[in-house]
Coordinates of C-alpha atoms in Angstrom, one line a residue:
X1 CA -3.9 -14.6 16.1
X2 CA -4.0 -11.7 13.2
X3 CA -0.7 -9.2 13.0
X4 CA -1.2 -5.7 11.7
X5 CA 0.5 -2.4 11.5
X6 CA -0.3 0.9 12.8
X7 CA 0.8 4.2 13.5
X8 CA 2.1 5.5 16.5
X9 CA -0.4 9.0 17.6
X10 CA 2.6 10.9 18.7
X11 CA 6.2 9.5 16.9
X12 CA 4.6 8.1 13.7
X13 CA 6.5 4.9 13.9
X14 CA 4.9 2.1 12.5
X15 CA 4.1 -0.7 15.5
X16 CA 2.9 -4.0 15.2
X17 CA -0.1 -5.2 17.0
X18 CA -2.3 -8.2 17.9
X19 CA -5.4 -9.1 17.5
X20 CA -6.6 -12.2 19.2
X21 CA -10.4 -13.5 17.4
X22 CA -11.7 -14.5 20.6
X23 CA -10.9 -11.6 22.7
X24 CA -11.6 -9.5 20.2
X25 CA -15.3 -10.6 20.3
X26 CA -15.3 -10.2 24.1
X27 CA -14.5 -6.9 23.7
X28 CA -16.5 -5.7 20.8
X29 CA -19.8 -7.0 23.1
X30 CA -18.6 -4.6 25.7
X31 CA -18.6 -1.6 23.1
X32 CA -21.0 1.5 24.5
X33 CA -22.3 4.6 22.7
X34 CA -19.6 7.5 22.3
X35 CA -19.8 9.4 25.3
X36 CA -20.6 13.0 25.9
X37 CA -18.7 15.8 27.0
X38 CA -19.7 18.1 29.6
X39 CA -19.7 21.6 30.1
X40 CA -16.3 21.2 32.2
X41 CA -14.5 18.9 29.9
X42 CA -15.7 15.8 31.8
X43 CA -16.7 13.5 29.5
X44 CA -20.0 11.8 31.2
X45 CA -20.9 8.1 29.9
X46 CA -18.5 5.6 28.4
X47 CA -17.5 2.3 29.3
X48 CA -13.5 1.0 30.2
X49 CA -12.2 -2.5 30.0
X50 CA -9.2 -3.2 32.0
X51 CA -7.1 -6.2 31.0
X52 CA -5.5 -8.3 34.3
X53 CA -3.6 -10.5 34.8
X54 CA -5.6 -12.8 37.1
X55 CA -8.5 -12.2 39.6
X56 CA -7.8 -14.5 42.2
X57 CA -9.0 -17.4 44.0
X58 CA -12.0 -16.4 46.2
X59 CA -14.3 -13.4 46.8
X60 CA -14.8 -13.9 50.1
X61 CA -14.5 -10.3 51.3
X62 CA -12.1 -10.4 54.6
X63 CA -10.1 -13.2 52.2
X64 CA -9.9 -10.7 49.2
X65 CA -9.9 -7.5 49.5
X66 CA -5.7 -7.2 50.5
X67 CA -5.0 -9.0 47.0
X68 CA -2.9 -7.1 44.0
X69 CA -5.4 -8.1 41.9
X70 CA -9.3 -8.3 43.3
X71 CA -8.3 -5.1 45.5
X72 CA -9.2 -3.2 42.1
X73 CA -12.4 -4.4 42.1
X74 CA -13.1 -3.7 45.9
X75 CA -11.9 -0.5 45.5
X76 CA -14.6 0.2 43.6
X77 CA -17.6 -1.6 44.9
X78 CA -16.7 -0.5 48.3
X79 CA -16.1 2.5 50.5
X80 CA -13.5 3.3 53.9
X81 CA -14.4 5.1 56.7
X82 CA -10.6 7.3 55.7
X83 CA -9.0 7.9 52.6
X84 CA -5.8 7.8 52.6
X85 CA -3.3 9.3 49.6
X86 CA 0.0 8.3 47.6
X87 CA 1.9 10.3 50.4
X88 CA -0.1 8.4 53.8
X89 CA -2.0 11.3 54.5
X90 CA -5.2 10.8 55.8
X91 CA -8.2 12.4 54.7
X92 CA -12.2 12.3 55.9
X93 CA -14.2 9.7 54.0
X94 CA -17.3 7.7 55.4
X95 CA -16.0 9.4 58.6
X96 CA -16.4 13.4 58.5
X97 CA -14.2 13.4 61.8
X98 CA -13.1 11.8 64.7
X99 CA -11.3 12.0 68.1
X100 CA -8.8 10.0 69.9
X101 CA -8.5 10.1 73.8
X102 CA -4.8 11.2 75.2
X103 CA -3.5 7.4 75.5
X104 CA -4.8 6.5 71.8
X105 CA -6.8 3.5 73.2
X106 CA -10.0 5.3 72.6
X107 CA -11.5 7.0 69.2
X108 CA -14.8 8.7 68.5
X109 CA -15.9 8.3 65.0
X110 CA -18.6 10.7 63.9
X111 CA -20.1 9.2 60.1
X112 CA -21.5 10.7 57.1
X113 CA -25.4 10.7 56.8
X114 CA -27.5 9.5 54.6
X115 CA -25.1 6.6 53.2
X116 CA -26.6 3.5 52.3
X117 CA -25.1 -0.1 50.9
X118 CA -26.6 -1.2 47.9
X119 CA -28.9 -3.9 49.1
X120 CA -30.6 -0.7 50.6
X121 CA -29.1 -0.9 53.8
X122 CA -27.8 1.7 55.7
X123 CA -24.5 2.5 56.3
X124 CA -24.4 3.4 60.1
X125 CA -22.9 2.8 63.6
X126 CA -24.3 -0.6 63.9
X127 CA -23.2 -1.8 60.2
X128 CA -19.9 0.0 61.0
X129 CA -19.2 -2.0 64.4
X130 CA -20.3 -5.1 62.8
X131 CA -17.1 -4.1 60.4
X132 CA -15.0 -3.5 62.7
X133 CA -16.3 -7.0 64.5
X134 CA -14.9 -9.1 61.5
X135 CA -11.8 -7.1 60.4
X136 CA -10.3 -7.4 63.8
X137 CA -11.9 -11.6 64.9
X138 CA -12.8 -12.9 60.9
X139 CA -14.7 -15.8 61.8
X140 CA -12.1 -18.7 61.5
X141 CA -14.1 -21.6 61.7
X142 CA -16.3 -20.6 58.8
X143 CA -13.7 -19.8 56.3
X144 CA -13.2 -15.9 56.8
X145 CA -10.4 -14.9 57.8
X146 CA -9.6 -11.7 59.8
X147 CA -8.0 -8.7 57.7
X148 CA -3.8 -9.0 58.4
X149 CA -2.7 -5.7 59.4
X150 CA -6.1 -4.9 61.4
X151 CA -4.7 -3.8 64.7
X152 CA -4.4 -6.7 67.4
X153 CA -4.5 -4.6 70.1
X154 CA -8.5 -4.2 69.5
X155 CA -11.2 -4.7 72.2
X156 CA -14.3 -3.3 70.9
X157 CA -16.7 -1.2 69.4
X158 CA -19.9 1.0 69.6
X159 CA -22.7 2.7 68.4
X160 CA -23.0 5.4 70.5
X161 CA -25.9 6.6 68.3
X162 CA -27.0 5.5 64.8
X163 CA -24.0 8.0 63.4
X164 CA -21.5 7.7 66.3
X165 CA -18.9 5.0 67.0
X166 CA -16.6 4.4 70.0
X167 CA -13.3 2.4 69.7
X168 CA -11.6 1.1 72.2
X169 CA -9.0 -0.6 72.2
X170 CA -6.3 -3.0 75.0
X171 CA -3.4 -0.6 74.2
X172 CA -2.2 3.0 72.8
X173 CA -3.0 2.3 68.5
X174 CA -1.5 5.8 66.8
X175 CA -2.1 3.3 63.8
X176 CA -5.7 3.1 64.2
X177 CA -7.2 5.7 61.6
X178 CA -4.9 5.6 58.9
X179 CA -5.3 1.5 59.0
X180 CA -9.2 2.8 58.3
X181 CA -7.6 3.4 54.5
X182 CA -6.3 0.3 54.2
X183 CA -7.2 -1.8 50.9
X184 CA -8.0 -4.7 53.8
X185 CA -10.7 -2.4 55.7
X186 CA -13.8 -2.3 53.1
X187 CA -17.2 -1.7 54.3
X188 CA -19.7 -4.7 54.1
X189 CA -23.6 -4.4 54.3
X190 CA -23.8 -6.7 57.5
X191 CA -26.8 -8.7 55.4
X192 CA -23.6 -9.8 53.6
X193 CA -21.4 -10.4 56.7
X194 CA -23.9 -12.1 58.7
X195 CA -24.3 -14.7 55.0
X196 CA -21.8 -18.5 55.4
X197 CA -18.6 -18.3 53.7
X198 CA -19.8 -19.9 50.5
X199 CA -23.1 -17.3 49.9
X200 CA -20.2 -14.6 50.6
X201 CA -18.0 -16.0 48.1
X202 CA -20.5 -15.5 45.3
X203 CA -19.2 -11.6 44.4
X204 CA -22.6 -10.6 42.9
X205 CA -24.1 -11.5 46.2
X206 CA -21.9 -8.9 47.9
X207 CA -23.3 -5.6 48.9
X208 CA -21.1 -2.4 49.6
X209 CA -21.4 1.5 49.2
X210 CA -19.5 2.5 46.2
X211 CA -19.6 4.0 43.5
X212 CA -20.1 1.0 41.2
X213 CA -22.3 -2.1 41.5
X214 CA -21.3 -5.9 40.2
X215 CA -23.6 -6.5 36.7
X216 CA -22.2 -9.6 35.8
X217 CA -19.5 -11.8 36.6
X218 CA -18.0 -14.9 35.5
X219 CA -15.3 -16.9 37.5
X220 CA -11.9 -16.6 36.4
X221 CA -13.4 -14.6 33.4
X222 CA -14.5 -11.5 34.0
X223 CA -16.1 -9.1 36.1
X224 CA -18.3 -5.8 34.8
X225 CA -18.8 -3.0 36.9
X226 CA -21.8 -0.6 36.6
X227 CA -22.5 2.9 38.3
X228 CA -24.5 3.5 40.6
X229 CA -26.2 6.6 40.4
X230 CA -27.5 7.4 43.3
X231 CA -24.1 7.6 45.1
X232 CA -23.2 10.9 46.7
X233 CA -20.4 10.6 49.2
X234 CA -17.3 10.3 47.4
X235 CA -13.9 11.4 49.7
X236 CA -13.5 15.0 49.3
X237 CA -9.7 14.6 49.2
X238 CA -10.9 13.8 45.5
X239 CA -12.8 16.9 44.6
X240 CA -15.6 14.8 43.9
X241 CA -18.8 13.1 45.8
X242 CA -21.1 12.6 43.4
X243 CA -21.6 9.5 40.8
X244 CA -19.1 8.2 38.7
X245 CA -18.8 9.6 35.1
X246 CA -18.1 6.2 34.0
X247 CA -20.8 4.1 33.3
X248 CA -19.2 1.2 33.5
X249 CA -15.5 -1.0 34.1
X250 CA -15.4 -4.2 33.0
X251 CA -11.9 -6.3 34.6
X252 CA -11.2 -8.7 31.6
X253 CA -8.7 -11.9 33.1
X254 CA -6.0 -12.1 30.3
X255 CA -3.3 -13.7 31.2
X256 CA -0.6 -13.2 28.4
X257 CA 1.1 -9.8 29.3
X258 CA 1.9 -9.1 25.7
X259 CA -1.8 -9.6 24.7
X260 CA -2.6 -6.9 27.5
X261 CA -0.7 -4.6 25.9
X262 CA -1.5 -5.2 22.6
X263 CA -4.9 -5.1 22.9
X264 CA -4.6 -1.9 24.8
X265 CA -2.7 -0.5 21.3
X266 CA -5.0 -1.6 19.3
X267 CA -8.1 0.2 20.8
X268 CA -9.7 -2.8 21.9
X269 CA -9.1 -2.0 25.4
X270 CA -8.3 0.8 27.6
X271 CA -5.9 -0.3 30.4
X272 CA -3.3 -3.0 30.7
X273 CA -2.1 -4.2 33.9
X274 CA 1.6 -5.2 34.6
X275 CA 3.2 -4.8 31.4
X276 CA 7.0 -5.6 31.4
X277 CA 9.0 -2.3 32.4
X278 CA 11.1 -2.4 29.6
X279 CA 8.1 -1.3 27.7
X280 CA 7.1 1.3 29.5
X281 CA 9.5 4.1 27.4
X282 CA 7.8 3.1 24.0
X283 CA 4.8 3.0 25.4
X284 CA 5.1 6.4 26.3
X285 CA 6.5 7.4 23.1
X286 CA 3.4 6.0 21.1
X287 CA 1.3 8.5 23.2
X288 CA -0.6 5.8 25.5
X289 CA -0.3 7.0 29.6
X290 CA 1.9 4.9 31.7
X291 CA 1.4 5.0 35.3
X292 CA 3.9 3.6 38.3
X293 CA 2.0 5.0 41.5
X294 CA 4.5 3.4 44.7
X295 CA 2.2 1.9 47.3
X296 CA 2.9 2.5 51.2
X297 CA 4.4 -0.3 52.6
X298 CA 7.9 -2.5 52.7
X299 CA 10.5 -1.8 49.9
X300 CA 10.7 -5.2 47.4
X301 CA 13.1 -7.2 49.4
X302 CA 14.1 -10.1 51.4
X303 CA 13.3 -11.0 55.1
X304 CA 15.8 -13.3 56.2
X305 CA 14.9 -16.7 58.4
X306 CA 17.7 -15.8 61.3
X307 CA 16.9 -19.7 61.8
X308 CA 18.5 -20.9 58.9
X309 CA 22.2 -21.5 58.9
X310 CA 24.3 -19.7 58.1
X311 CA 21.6 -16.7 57.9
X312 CA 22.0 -17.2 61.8
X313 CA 25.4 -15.6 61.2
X314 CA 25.0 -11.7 61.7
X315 CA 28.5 -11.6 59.1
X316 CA 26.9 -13.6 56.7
X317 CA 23.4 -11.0 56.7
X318 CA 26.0 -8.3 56.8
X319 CA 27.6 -9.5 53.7
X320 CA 24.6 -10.3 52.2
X321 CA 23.3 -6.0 52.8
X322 CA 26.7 -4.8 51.5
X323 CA 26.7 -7.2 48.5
X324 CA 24.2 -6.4 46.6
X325 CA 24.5 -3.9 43.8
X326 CA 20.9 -2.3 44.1
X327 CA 21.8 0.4 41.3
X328 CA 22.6 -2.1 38.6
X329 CA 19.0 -3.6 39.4
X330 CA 17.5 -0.2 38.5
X331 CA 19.3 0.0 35.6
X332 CA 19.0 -3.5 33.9
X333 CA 15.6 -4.6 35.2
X334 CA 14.0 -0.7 35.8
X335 CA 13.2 2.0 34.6
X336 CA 14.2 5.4 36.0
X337 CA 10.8 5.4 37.5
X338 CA 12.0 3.4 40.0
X339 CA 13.6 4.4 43.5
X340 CA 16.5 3.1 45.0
X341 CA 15.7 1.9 48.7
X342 CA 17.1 3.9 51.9
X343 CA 15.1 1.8 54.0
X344 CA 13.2 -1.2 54.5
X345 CA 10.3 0.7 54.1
X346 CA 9.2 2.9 50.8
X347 CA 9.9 6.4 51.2
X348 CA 7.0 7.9 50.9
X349 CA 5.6 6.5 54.1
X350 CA 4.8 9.3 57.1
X351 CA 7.6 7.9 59.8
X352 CA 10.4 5.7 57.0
X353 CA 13.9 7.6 57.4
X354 CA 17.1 7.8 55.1
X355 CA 19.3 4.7 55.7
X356 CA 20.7 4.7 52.4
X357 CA 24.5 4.4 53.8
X358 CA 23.7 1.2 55.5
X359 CA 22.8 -0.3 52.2
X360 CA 25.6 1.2 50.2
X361 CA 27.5 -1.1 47.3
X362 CA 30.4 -2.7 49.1
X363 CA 31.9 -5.7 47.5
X364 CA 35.1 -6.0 49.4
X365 CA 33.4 -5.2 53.1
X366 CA 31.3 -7.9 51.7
X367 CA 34.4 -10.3 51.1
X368 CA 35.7 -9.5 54.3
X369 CA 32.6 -10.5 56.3
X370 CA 32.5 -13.8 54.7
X371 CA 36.4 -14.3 55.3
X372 CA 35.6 -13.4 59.1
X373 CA 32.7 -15.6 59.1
X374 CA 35.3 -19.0 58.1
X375 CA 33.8 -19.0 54.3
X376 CA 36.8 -19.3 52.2
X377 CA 36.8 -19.3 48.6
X378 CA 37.2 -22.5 46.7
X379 CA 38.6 -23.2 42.9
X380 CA 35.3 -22.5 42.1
X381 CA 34.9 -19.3 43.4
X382 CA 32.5 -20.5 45.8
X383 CA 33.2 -20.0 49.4
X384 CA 33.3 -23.4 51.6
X385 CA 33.2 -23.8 55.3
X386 CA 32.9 -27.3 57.0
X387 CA 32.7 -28.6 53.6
X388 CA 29.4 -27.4 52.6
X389 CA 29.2 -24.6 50.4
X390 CA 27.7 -21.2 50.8
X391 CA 24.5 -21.4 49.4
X392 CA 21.1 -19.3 48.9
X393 CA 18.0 -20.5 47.8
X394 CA 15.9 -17.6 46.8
X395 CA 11.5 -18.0 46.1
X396 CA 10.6 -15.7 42.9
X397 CA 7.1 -13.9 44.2
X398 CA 4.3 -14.6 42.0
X399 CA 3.4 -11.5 42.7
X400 CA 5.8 -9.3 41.4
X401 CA 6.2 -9.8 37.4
X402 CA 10.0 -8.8 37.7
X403 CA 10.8 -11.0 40.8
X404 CA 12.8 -13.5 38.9
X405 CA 15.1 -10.9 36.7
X406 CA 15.5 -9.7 39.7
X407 CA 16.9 -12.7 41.2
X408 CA 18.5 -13.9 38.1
X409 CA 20.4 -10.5 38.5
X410 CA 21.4 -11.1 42.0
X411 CA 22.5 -14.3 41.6
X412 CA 25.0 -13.2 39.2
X413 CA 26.2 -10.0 41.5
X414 CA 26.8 -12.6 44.8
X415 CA 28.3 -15.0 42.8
X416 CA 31.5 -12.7 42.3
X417 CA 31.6 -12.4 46.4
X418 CA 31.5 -16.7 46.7
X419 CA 27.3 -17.5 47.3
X420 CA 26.1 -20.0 45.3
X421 CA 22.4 -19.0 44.6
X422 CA 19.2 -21.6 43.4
X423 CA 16.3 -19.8 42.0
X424 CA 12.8 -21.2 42.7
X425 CA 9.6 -20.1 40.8
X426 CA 6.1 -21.0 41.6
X427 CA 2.7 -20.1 40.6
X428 CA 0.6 -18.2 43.5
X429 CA -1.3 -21.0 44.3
X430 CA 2.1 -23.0 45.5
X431 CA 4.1 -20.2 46.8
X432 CA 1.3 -19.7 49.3
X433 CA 1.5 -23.3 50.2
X434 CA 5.7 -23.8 50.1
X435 CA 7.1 -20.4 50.6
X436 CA 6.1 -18.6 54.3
X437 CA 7.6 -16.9 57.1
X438 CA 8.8 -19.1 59.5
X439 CA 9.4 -22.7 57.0
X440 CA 12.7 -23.7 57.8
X441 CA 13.4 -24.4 54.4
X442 CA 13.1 -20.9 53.3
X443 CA 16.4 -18.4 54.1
X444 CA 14.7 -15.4 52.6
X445 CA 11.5 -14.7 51.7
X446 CA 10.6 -12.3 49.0
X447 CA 8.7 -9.6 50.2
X448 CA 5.7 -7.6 48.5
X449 CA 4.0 -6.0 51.3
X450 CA 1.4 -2.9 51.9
X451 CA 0.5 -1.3 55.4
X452 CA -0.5 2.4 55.7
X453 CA 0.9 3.0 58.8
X454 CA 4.5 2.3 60.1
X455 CA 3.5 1.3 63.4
X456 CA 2.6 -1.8 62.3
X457 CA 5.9 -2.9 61.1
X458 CA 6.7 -3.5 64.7
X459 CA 3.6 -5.7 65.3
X460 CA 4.9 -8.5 62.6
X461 CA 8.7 -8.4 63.1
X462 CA 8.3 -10.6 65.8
X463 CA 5.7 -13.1 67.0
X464 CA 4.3 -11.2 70.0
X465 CA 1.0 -10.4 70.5
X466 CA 0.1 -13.3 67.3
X467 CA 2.8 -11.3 64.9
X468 CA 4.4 -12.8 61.8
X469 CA 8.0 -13.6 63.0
X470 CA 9.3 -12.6 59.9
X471 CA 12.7 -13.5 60.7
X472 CA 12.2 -16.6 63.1
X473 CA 13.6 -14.5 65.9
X474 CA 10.9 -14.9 68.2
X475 CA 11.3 -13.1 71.2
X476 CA 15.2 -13.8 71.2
X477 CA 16.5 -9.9 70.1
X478 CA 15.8 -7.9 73.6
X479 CA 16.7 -4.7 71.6
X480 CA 14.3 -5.7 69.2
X481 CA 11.7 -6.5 71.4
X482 CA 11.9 -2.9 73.3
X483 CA 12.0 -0.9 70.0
X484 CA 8.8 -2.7 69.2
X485 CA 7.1 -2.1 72.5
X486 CA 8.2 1.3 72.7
X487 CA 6.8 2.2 69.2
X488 CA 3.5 -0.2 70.0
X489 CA 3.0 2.4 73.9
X490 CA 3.7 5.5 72.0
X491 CA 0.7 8.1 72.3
X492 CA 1.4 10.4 70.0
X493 CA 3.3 10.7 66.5
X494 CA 6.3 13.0 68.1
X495 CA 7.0 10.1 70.9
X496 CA 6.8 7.4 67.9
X497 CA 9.0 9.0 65.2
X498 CA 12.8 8.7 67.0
X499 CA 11.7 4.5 67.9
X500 CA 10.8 4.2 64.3
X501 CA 13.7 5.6 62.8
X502 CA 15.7 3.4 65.7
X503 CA 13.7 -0.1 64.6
X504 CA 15.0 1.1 60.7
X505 CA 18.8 1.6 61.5
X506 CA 18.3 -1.6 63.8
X507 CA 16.8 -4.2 61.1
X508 CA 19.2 -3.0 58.2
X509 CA 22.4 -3.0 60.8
X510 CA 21.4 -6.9 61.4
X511 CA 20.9 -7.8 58.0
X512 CA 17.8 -8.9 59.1
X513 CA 15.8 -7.4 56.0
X514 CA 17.5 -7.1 52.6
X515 CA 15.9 -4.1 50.4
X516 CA 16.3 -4.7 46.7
X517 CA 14.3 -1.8 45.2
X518 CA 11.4 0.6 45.7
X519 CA 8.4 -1.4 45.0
X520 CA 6.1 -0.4 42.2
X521 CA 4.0 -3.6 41.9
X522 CA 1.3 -2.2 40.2
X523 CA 2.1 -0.6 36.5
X524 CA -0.3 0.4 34.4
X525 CA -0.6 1.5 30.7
X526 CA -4.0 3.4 29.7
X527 CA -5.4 4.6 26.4
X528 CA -4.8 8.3 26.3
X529 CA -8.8 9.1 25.8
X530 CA -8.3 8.2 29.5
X531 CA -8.0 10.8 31.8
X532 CA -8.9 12.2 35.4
X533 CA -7.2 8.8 36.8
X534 CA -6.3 8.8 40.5
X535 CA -3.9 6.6 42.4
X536 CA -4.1 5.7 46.4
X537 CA -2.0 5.1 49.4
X538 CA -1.7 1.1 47.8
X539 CA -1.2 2.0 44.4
X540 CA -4.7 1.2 43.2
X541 CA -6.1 3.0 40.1
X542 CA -9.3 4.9 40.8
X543 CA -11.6 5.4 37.9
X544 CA -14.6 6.6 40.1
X545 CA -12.9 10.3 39.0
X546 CA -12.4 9.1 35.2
X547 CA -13.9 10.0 32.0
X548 CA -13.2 8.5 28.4
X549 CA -12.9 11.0 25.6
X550 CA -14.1 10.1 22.2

């Protein structure tokens, strides 16, 4: 490693950066000519590199294209039939319109001509049911799994004519078209679906329709991106169809945060994924752009197994909901970018509501509950009942950089009201294999979770109809159960929006989900020659809109 000294472009501060020998080479071979600038300030040409953390186990599409990390590369190798923005609107993509029947069982897709994969294929009604096919079944017993929040309720598909497809599915699905811009739902040529598991798994095997196309790729390396010129049928929600101005992103796996960042200073790269947050307000003072897009989905926060005594105590969740100081977490492990929760699902999602005084700071209502509950406090400070002691084992996500602070913080705030917490940390690959809904060895489950549509919350909360039981109630809460069947029967948004707001008040009531913070998993800091940068309804950074300055 060689230190060095530079000057901030804004303050003027001397900063001390990094340079590592053998990234450095990696980068320098990535180094394009100086791109030109356009008669719109749009600077056409250039080449990114994006430093990340990790890029995952598998390439198997269906396996991942929901994952924090190879979802950037998806996003832009691949299209959606819907785009779907920071604020869950939904917006004409691959589909130019569609219609839904008055129960919402049935929808008409109408598709964009003259769209082809890359293997030369076309993108039409038959390559879109064949989607649709594997999204909703996977194929199991050849190692592809079906995408997670794909609606269950589905029965089939169409092609009505080579640009027409009917839906149909067993039950009213409001959720249906904004699921289409889910990071899950890419579109596959079906030369590549109909390929084994392993031929799928090789990524530059892969053929989709956006607006870049795999060059290279090493495993657990890299990944370099190219554009593809001939691509014309960009959403219009992003004032732009035609080709990238980028000619190419390369994702570079480093998995040292600092290093990202530094490297990023330096010049020798253009983004960095998940920095720390702490760094974020130097960052911005030394000129470089820092992004914190909030995806749609579930606040940061615990779902709690309702199997696992005492958690099958509703005083105890209670406690737990009241005792946590969620502003305190904003302030010693956040930013002021961050939001404080008011539900268990981010604000910004069409259908959340504002439950904020059901997760107010209440220490002594907290204290209270436990006393009611037969936890008393010992010499210790730790409450006791039956001899055993009040205890919560908490599982840091791999997934969220800041999981552990997070915890380390909690531990320290329930500690004053009598809970003994333990703090375990794995890596991904064993918090996959230790940590899941339903173990009874797990009392709460940290939770980093996208969906683009609130409808689906109800489909997992339980484990009807194949759902997730997130909080080992099977079908044992009747109130539960008829909130989720009302929202799953509702035809239209207007019949929908009082169940949904219901379900909320419901699951924060019963402590049966724990909201920490506002989720912003994915941060990013970029060079400022960066600009034109868009973010979508998961947070993802689109560079298809980009251009680099000199």
């Amino acid at each position: 490693m060689i230190e060095a000294f530079m000057f901030s472009p804004s303050s003027r501060r001397r900063i001390k950066v990094r340079f590592y020998p053998l990234v450095t080479a990696f980068l320098l071979a990535l180094s394009a000519p100086v791109p030109g600038a356009a008669a719109d300030g749009v600077h056409e040409g250039g080449d990114i590199v994006f430093l990340i953390d990790s890029l995952g186990p598998t390439w198997i599409p269906n396996n991942s294209s929901i994952s924090s990390f190879q979802g950037h590369i998806w996003g832009h190798v691949t299209d959606k039939l819907v785009y779907v923005d920071a604020e869950g609107k939904a917006s004409p993509w691959l589909a130019e319109s569609w219609e839904q029947n008055d129960t919402a069982t049935e929808f008409t897709l109408h598709l964009k001509k003259g769209v082809t994969f890359s293997d030369g294929t076309p993108l039409d009604a038959a390559a879109v049911v064949a989607n649709l096919d594997i999204w909703a079944a996977g194929r199991t017993k050849d190692g592809i799994n079906p995408i997670g929040l794909f609606p269950k309720t589905y029965d089939h598909a169409e092609a009505v004519d080579p640009l027409t497809v009917k839906v149909v599915f067993k039950a009213p699905t409001l959720g249906f078209i904004p699921t289409l811009g889910y990071h899950g739902s890419i579109l596959i040529s079906p030369k590549t679906l109909a390929q084994p598991a392993s031929v799928q798994a090789d990524l530059g095997k892969t053929s989709g329709s956006g607006p870049y196309v795999v060059q290279t790729w090493k495993e657990g390396d890299y990944v370099k991106l190219v554009k593809r010129k001939d691509y014309n049928w960009g959403p219009s929600a992003l004032g732009q169809t035609g080709p990238a101005h980028l000619d190419s992103i390369t994702y570079k796996l480093v998995a040292e945060q600092s290093l990202r960042v530094s490297a990023v200073q330096s010049g020798q790269a253009d983004v960095a994924y998940n920095p720390s947050p702490q760094e974020l307000q130097s960052l911005k003072e030394e000129g470089f752009t820092v992004a914190t897009p909030r995806y749609l989905g579930f606040v940061n926060g615990w779902a709690i197994n309702t199997k696992a005594p005492p958690y099958d105590d509703v005083r105890v969740r209670q406690a737990l909901q009241t005792g946590i100081n969620r502003q305190e977490i904003i302030d010693t492990v956040y930013t002021p970018d961050w939001k404080l929760p008011t539900s268990f699902i981010q604000s910004n999602v069409p259908g959340a509501t504002d439950h904020s005084d059901l997760l107010a700071y209440n220490p002594g209502r907290a204290e209270k509950l436990l006393d009611e509950a037969g936890w008393t406090k010992g010499a210790n400070g730790i409450r006791v009942k039956d001899g055993k002691p009040l205890t919560l084992t908490v599982y840091s996500t791999p997934y969220l950089a800041t999981s552990k602070a997070i915890d380390e913080l909690l531990a320290q705030q329930l500690a004053k009201i009598g809970w003994k917490v333990v703090i375990r940390a794995y890596d991904v690959t064993t918090f996959g294999e230790k940590v899941q809904y339903g173990n009874p060895a797990v009392p709460a489950y940290d939770v980093t979770r996208s969906f683009i549509d609130a409808g689906t919350v109800a489909g997992i909360l339980t484990d009807a109809n194949k759902g997730e039981n997130w909080f080992a109630l099977g079908e044992s809460d009747s109130k539960l159960n008829d909130l989720r069947d009302g929202i799953a029967r509702a035809a239209s948004f207007e019949a929908r929006a009082p169940l949904l707001d219901a379900l909320q008040t419901y699951v924060l009531q019963q402590g049966y989900f724990i909201p920490r913070t506002q989720i912003v998993q994915r941060i990013y800091v970029q060079s400022p020659k960066l600009t034109g940068v868009t973010y979508n309804g998961v947070a993802y950074a689109n560079y298809y809109t980009a251009s680099k300055s000199e």
